[in-house]
Tab-separated table of N, CA, C and O in Angstrom:
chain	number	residue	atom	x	y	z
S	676	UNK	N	0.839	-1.193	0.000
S	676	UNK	CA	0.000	0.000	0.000
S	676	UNK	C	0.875	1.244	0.000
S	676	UNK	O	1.754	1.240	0.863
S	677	UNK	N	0.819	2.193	-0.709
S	677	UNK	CA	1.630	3.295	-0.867
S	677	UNK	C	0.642	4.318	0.012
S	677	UNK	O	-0.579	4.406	0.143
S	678	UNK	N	1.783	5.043	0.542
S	678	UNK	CA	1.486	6.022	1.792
S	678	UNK	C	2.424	6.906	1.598
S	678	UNK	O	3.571	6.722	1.190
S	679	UNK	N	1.806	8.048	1.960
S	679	UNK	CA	2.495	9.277	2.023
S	679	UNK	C	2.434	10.164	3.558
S	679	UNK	O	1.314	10.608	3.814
S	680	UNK	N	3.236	10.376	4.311
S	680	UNK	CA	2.658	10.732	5.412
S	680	UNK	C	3.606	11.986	5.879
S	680	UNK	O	4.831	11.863	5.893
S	681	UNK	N	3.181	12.776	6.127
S	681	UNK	CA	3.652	14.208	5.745
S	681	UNK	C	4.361	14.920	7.149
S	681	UNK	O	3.321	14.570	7.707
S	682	UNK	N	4.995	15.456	8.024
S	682	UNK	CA	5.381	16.138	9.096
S	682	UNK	C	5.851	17.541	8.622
S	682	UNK	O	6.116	17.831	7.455
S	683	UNK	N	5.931	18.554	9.935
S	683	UNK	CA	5.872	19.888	9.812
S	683	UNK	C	4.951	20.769	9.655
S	683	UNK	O	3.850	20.623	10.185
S	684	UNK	N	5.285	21.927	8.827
S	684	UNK	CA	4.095	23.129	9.001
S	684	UNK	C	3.957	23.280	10.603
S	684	UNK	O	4.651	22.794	11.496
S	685	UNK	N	2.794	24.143	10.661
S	685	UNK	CA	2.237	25.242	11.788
S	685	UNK	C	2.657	26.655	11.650
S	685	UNK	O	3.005	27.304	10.664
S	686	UNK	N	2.595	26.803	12.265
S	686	UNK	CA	2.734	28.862	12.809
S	686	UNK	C	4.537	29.438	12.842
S	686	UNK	O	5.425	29.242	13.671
S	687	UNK	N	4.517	30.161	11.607
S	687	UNK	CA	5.645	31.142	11.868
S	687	UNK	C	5.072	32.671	11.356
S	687	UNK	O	4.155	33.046	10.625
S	688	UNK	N	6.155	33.344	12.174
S	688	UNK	CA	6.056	35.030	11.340
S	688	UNK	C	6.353	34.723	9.860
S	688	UNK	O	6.577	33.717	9.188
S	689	UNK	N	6.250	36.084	9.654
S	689	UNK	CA	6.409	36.530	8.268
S	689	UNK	C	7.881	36.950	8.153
S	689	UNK	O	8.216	37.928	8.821
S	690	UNK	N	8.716	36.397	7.465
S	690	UNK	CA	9.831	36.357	6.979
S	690	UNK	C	10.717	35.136	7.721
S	690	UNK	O	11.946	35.202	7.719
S	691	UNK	N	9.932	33.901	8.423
S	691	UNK	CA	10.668	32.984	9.224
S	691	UNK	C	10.388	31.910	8.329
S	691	UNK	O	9.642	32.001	7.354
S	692	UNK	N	11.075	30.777	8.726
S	692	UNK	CA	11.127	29.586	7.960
S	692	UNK	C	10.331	28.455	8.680
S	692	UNK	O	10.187	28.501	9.902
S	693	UNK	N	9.817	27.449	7.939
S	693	UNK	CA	9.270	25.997	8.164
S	693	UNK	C	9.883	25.148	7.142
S	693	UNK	O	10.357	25.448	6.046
S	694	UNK	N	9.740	23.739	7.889
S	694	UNK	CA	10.210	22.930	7.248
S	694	UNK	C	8.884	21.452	7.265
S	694	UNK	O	8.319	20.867	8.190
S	695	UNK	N	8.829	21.322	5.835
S	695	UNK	CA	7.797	19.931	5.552
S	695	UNK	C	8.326	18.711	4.930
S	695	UNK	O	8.808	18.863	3.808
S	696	UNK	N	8.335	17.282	5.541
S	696	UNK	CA	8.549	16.604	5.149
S	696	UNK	C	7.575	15.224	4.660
S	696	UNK	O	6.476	15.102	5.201
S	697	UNK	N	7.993	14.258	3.683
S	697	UNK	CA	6.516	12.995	3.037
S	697	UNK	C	7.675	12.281	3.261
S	697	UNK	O	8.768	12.513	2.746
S	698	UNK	N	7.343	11.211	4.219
S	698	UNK	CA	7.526	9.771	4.210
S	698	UNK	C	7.062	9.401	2.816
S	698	UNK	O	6.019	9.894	2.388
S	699	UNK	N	7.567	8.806	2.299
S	699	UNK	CA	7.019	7.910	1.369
S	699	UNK	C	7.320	6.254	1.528
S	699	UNK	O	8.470	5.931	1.822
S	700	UNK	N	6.348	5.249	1.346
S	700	UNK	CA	6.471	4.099	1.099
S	700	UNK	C	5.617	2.887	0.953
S	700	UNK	O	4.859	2.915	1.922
S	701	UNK	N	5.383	1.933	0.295
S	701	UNK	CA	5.276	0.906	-0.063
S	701	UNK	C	5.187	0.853	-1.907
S	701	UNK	O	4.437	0.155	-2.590
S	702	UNK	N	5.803	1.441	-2.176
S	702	UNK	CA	6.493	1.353	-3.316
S	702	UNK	C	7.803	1.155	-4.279
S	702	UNK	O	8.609	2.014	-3.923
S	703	UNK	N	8.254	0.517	-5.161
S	703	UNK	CA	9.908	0.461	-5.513
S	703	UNK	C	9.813	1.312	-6.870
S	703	UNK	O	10.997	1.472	-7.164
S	704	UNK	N	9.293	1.737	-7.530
S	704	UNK	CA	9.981	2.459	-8.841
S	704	UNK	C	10.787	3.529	-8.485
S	704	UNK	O	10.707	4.288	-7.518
S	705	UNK	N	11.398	3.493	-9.197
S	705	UNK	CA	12.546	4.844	-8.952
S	705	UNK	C	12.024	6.095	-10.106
S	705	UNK	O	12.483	7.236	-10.040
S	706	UNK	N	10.920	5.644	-11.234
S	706	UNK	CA	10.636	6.412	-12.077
S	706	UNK	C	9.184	7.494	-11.650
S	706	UNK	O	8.186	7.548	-12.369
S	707	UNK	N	9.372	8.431	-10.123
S	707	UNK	CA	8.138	9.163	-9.801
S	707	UNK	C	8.776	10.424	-9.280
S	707	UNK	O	9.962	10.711	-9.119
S	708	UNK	N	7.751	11.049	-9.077
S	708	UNK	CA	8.184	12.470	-8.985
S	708	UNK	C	7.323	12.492	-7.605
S	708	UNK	O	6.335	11.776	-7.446
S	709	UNK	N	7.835	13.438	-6.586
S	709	UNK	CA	7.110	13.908	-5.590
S	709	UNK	C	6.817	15.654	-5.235
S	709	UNK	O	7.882	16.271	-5.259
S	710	UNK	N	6.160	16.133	-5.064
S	710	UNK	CA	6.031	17.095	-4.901
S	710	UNK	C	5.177	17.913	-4.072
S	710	UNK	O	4.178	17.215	-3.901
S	711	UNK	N	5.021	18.987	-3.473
S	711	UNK	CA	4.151	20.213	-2.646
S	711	UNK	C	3.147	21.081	-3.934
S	711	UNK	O	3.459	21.527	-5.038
S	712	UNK	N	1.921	21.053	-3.220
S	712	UNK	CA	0.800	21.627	-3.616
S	712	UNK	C	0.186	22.241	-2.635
S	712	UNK	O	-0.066	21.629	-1.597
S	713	UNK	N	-0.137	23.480	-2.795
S	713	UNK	CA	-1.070	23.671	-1.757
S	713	UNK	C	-2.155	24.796	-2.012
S	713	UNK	O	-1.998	25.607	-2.924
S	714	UNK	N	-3.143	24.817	-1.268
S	714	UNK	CA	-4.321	25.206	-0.937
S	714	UNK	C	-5.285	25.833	-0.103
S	714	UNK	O	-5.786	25.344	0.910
S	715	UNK	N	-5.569	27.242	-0.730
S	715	UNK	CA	-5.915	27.946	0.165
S	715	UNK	C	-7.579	27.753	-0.138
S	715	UNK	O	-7.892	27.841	-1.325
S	716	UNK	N	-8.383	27.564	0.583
S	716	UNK	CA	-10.013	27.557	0.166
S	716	UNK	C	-10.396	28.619	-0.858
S	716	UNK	O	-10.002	29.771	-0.677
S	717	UNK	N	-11.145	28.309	-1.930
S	717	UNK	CA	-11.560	29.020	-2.733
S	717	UNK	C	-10.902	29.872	-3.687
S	717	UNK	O	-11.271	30.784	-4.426
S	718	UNK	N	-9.545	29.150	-3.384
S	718	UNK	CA	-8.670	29.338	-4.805
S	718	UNK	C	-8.572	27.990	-5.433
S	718	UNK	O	-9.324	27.055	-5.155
S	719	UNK	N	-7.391	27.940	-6.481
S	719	UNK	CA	-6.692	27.392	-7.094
S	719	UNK	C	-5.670	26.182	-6.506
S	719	UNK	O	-5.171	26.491	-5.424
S	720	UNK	N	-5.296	24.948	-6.991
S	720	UNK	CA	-4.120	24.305	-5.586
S	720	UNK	C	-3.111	24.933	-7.028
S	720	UNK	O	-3.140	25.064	-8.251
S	721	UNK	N	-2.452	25.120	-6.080
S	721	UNK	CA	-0.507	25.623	-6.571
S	721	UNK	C	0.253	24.436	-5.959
S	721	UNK	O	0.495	23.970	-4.846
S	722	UNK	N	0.638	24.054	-7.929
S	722	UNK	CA	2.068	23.250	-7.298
S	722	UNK	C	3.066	24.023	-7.201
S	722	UNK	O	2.993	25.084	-7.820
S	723	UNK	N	4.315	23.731	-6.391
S	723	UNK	CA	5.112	25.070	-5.605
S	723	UNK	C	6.346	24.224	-6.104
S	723	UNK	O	6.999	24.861	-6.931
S	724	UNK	N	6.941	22.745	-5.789
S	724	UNK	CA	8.345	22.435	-5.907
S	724	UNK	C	7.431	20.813	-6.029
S	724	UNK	O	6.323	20.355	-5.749
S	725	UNK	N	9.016	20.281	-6.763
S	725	UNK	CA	8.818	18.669	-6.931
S	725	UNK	C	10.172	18.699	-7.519
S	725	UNK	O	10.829	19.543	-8.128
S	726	UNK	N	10.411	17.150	-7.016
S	726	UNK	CA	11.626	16.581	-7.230
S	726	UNK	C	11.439	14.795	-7.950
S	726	UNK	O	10.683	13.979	-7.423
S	727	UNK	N	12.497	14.396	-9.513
S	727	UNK	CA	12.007	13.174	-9.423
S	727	UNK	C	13.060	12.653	-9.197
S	727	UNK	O	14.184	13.075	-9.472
S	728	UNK	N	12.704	11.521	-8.581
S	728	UNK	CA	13.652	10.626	-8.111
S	728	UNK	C	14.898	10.088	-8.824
S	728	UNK	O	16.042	10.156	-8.374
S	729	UNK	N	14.541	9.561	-9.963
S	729	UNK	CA	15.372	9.424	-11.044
S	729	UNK	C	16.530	10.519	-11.540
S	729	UNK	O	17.720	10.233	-11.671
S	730	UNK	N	16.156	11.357	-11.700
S	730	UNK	CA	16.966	11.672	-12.259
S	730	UNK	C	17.025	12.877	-11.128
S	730	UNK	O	17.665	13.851	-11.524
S	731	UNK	N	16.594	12.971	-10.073
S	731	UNK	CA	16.948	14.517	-9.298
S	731	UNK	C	16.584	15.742	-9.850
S	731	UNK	O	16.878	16.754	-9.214
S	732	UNK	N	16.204	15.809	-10.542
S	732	UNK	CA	15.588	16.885	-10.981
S	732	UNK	C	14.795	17.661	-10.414
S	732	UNK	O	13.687	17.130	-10.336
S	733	UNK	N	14.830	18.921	-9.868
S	733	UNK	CA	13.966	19.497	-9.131
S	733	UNK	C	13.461	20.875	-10.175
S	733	UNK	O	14.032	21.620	-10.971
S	734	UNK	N	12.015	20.703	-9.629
S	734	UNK	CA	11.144	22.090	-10.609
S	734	UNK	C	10.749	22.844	-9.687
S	734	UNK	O	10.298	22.175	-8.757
S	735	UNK	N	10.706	24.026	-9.495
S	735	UNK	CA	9.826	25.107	-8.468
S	735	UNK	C	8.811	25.998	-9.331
S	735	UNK	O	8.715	25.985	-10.558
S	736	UNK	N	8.337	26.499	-8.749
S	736	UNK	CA	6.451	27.605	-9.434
S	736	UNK	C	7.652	29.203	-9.085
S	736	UNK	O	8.339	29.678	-8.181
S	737	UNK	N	7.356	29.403	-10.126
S	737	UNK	CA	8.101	31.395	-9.694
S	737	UNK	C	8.369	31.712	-8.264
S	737	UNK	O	9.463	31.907	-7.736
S	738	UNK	N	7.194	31.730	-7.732
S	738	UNK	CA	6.867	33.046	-6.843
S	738	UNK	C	7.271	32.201	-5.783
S	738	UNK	O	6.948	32.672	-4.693
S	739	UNK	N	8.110	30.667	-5.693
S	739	UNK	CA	8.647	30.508	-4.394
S	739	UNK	C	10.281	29.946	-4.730
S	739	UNK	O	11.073	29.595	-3.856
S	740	UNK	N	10.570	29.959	-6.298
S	740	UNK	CA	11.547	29.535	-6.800
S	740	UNK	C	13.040	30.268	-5.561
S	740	UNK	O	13.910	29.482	-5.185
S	741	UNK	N	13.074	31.536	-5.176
S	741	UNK	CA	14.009	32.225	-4.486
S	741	UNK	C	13.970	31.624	-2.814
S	741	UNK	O	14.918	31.707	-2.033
S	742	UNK	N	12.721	31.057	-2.531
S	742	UNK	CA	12.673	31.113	-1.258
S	742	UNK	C	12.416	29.658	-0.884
S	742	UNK	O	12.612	29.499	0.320
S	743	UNK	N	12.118	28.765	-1.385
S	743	UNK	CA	11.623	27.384	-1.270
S	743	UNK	C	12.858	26.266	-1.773
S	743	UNK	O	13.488	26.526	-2.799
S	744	UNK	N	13.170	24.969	-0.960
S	744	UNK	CA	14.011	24.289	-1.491
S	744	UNK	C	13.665	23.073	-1.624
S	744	UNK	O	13.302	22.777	-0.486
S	745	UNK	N	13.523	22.074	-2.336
S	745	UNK	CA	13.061	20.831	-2.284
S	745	UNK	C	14.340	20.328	-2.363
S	745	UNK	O	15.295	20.812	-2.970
S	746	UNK	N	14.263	18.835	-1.389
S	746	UNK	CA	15.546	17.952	-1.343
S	746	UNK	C	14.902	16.791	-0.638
S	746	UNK	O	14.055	16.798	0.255
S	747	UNK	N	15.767	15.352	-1.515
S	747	UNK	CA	15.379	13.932	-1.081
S	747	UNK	C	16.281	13.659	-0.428
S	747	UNK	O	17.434	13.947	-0.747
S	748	UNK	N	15.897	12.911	0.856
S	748	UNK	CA	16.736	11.709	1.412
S	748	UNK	C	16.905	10.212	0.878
S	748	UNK	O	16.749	9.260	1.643
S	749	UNK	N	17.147	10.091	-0.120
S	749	UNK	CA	17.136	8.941	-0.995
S	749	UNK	C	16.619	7.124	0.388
S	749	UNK	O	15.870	6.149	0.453
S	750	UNK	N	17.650	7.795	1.088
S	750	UNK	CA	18.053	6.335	2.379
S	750	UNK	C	17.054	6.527	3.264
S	750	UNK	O	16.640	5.644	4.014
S	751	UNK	N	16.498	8.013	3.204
S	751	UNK	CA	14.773	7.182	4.230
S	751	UNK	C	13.403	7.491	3.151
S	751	UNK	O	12.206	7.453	3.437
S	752	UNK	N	14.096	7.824	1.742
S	752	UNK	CA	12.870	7.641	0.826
S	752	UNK	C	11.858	8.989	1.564
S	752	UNK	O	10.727	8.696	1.951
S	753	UNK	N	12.431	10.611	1.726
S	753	UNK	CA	11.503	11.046	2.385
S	753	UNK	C	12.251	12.501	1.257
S	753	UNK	O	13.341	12.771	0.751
S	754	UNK	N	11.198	12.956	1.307
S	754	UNK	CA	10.879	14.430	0.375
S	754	UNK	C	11.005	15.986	1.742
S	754	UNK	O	10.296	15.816	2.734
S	755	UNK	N	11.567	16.876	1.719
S	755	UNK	CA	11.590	17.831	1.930
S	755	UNK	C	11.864	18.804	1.462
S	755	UNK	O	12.665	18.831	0.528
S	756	UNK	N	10.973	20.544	2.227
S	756	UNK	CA	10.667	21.454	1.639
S	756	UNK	C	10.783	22.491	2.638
S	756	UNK	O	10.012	22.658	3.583
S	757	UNK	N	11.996	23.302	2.302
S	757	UNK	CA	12.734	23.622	3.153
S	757	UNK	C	11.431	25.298	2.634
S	757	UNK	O	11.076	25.571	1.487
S	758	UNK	N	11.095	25.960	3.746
S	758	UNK	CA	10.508	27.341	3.212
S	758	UNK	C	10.893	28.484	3.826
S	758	UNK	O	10.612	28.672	5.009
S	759	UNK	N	11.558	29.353	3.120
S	759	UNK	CA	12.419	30.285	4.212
S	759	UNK	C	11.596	31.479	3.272
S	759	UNK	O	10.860	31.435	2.286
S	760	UNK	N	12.234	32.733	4.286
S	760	UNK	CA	11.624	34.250	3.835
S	760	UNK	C	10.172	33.738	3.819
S	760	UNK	O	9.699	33.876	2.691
S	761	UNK	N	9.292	33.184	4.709
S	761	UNK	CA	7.804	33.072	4.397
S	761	UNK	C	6.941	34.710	4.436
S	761	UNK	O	7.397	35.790	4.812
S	762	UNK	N	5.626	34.399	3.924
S	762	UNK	CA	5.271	35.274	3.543
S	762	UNK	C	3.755	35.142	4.173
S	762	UNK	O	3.382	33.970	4.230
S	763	UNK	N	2.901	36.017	4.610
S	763	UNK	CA	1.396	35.902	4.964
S	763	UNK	C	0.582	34.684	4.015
S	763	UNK	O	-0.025	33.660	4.326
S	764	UNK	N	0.961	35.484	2.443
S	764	UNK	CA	0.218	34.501	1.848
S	764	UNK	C	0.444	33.216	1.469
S	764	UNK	O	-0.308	32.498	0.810
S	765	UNK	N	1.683	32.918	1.985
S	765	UNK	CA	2.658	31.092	1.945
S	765	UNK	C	1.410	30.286	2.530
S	765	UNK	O	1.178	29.106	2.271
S	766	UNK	N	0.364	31.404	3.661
S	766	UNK	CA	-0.508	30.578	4.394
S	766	UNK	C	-1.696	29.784	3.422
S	766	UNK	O	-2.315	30.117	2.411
S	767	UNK	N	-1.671	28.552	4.289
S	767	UNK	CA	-2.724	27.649	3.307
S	767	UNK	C	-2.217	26.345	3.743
S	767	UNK	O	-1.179	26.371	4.405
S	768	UNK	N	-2.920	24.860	3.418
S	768	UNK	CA	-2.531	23.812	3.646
S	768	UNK	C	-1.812	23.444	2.650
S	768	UNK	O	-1.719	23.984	1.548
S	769	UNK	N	-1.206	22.350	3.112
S	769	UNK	CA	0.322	22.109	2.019
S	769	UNK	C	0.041	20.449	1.777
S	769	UNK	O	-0.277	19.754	2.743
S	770	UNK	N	0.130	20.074	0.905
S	770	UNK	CA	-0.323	18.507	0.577
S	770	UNK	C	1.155	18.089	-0.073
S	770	UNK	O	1.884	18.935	-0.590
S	771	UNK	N	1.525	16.603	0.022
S	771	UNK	CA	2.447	16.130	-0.678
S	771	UNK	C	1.796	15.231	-1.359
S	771	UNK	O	0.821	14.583	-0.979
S	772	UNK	N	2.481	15.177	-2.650
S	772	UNK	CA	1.600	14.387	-3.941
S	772	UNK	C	3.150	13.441	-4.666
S	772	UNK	O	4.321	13.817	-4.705
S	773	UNK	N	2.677	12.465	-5.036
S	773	UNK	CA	3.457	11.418	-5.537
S	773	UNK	C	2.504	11.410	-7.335
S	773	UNK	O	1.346	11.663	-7.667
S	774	UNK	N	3.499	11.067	-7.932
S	774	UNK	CA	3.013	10.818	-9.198
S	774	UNK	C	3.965	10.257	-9.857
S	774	UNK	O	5.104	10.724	-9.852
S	775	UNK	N	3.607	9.097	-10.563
S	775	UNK	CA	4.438	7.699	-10.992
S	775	UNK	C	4.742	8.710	-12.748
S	775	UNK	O	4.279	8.336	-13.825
S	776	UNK	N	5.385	9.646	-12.596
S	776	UNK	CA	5.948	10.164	-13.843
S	776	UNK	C	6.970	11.287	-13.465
S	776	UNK	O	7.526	11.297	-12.367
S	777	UNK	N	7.282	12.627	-14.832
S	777	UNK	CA	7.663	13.070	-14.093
S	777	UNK	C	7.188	14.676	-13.623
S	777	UNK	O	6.026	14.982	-13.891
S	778	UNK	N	8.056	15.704	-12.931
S	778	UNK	CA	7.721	16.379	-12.149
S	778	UNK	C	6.546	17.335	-13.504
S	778	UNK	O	5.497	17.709	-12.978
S	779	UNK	N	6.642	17.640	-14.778
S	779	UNK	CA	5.842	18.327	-15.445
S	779	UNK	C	4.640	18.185	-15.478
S	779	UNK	O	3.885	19.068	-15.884
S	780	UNK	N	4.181	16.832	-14.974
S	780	UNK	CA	2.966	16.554	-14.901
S	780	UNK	C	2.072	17.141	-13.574
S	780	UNK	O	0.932	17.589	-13.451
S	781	UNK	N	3.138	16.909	-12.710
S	781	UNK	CA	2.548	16.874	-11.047
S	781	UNK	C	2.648	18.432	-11.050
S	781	UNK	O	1.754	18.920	-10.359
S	782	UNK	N	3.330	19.199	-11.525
S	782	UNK	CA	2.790	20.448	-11.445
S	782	UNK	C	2.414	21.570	-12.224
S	782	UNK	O	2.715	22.756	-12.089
S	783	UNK	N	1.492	20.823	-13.317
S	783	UNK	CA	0.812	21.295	-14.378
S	783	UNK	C	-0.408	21.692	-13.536
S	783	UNK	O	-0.709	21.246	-12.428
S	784	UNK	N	-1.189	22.805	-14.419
S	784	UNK	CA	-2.316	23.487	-13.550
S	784	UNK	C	-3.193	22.355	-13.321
S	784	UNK	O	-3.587	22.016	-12.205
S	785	UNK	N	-3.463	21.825	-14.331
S	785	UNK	CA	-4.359	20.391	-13.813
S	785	UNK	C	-3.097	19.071	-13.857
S	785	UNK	O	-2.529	18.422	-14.735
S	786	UNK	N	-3.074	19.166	-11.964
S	786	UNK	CA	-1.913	18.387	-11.403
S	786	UNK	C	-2.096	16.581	-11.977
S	786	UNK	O	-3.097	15.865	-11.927
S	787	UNK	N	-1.065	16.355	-12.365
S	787	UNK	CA	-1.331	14.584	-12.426
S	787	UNK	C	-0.724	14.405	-11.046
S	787	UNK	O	0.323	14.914	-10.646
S	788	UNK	N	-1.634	13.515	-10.310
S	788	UNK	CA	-1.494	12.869	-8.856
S	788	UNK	C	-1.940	11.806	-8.671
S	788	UNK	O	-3.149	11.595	-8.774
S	789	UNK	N	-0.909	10.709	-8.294
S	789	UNK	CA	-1.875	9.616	-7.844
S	789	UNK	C	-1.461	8.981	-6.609
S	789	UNK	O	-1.129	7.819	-6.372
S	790	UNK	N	-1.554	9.966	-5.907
S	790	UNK	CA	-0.960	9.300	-4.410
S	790	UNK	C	-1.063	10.864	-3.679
S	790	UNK	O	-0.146	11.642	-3.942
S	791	UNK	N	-2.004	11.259	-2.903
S	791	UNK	CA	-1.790	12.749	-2.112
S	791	UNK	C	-1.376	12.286	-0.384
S	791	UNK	O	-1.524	11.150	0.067
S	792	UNK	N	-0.951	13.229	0.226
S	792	UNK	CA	-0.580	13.083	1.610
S	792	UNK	C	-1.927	13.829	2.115
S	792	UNK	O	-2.851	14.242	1.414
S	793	UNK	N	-1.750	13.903	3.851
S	793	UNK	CA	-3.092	14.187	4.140
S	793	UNK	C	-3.347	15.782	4.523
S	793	UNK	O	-4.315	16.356	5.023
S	794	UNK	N	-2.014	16.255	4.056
S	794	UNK	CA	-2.265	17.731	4.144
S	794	UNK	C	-1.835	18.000	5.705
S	794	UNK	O	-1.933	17.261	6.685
S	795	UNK	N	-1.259	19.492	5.554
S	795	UNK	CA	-0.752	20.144	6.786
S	795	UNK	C	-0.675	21.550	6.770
S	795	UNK	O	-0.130	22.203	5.880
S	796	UNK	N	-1.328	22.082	7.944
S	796	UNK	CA	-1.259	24.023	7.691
S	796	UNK	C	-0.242	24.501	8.127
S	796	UNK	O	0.390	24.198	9.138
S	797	UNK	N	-0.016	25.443	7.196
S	797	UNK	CA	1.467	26.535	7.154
S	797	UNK	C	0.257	27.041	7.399
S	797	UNK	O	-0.823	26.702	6.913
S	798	UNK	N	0.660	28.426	8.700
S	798	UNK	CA	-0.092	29.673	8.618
S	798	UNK	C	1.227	30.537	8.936
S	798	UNK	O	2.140	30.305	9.728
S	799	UNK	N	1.017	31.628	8.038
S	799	UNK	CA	2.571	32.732	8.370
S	799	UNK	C	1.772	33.919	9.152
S	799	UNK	O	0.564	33.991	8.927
S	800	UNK	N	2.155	34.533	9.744
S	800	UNK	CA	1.101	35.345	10.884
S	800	UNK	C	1.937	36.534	10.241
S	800	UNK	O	3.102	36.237	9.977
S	801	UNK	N	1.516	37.898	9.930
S	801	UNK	CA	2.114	39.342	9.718
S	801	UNK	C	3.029	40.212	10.360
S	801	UNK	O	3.263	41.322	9.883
């Protein structure tokens, strides 16, 4: 059974950092991409960063490309998303998404996902 199970987020100021991490496992391909989406009610979900496994490749969305870092631990198979300089509107829940391709898909406006985590709130306070 593939699981994604997510740690981090909660409450920082505005210009402080959080850090989110996805367990990932019961899966072996090495050919998937993982990545952060997130979601504020009654918008849009924004994919923000993804990394694929294969080949390391990491993609970021503009507006967090300067401030956001994605990086794998290959040896515990776990995804992190390092978020520094946060911002009021960083606030929103943050989902980790697995997708058995690669990262262009998972963060195309209509995301390919087939595996989401269960979500976690970043709130950045002013």
């Amino acid at each position: 059974e593939v699981q994604l199970v997510e740690s981090g987020g909660g409450l920082a100021q505005a210009g402080g950092s959080l850090r989110l991490a996805c367990a990932a496992s019961g899966f072996t391909s090495d050919d998937y991409s993982i990545g952060w989406i997130r979601q504020v009610p009654g918008q849009e979900r924004e994919g923000l960063a993804c990394i694929h496994k294969r080949d390391s490749d990491t993609y970021y969305r503009d507006s967090v490309r300067d401030r956001f870092t994605i990086s794998s631990d290959n040896a515990k198979n776990t995804v992190t998303l390092q978020m520094d300089s946060l911002k009021p509107e960083d606030t929103a829940v943050y989902y980790c998404a697995l997708y058995f391709g690669h990262c262009v898909g998972l963060l195309a406006t209509k995301a390919h996902v087939d595996y989401w985590g269960q979500g976690t709130q970043v709130t950045v306070a002013s």
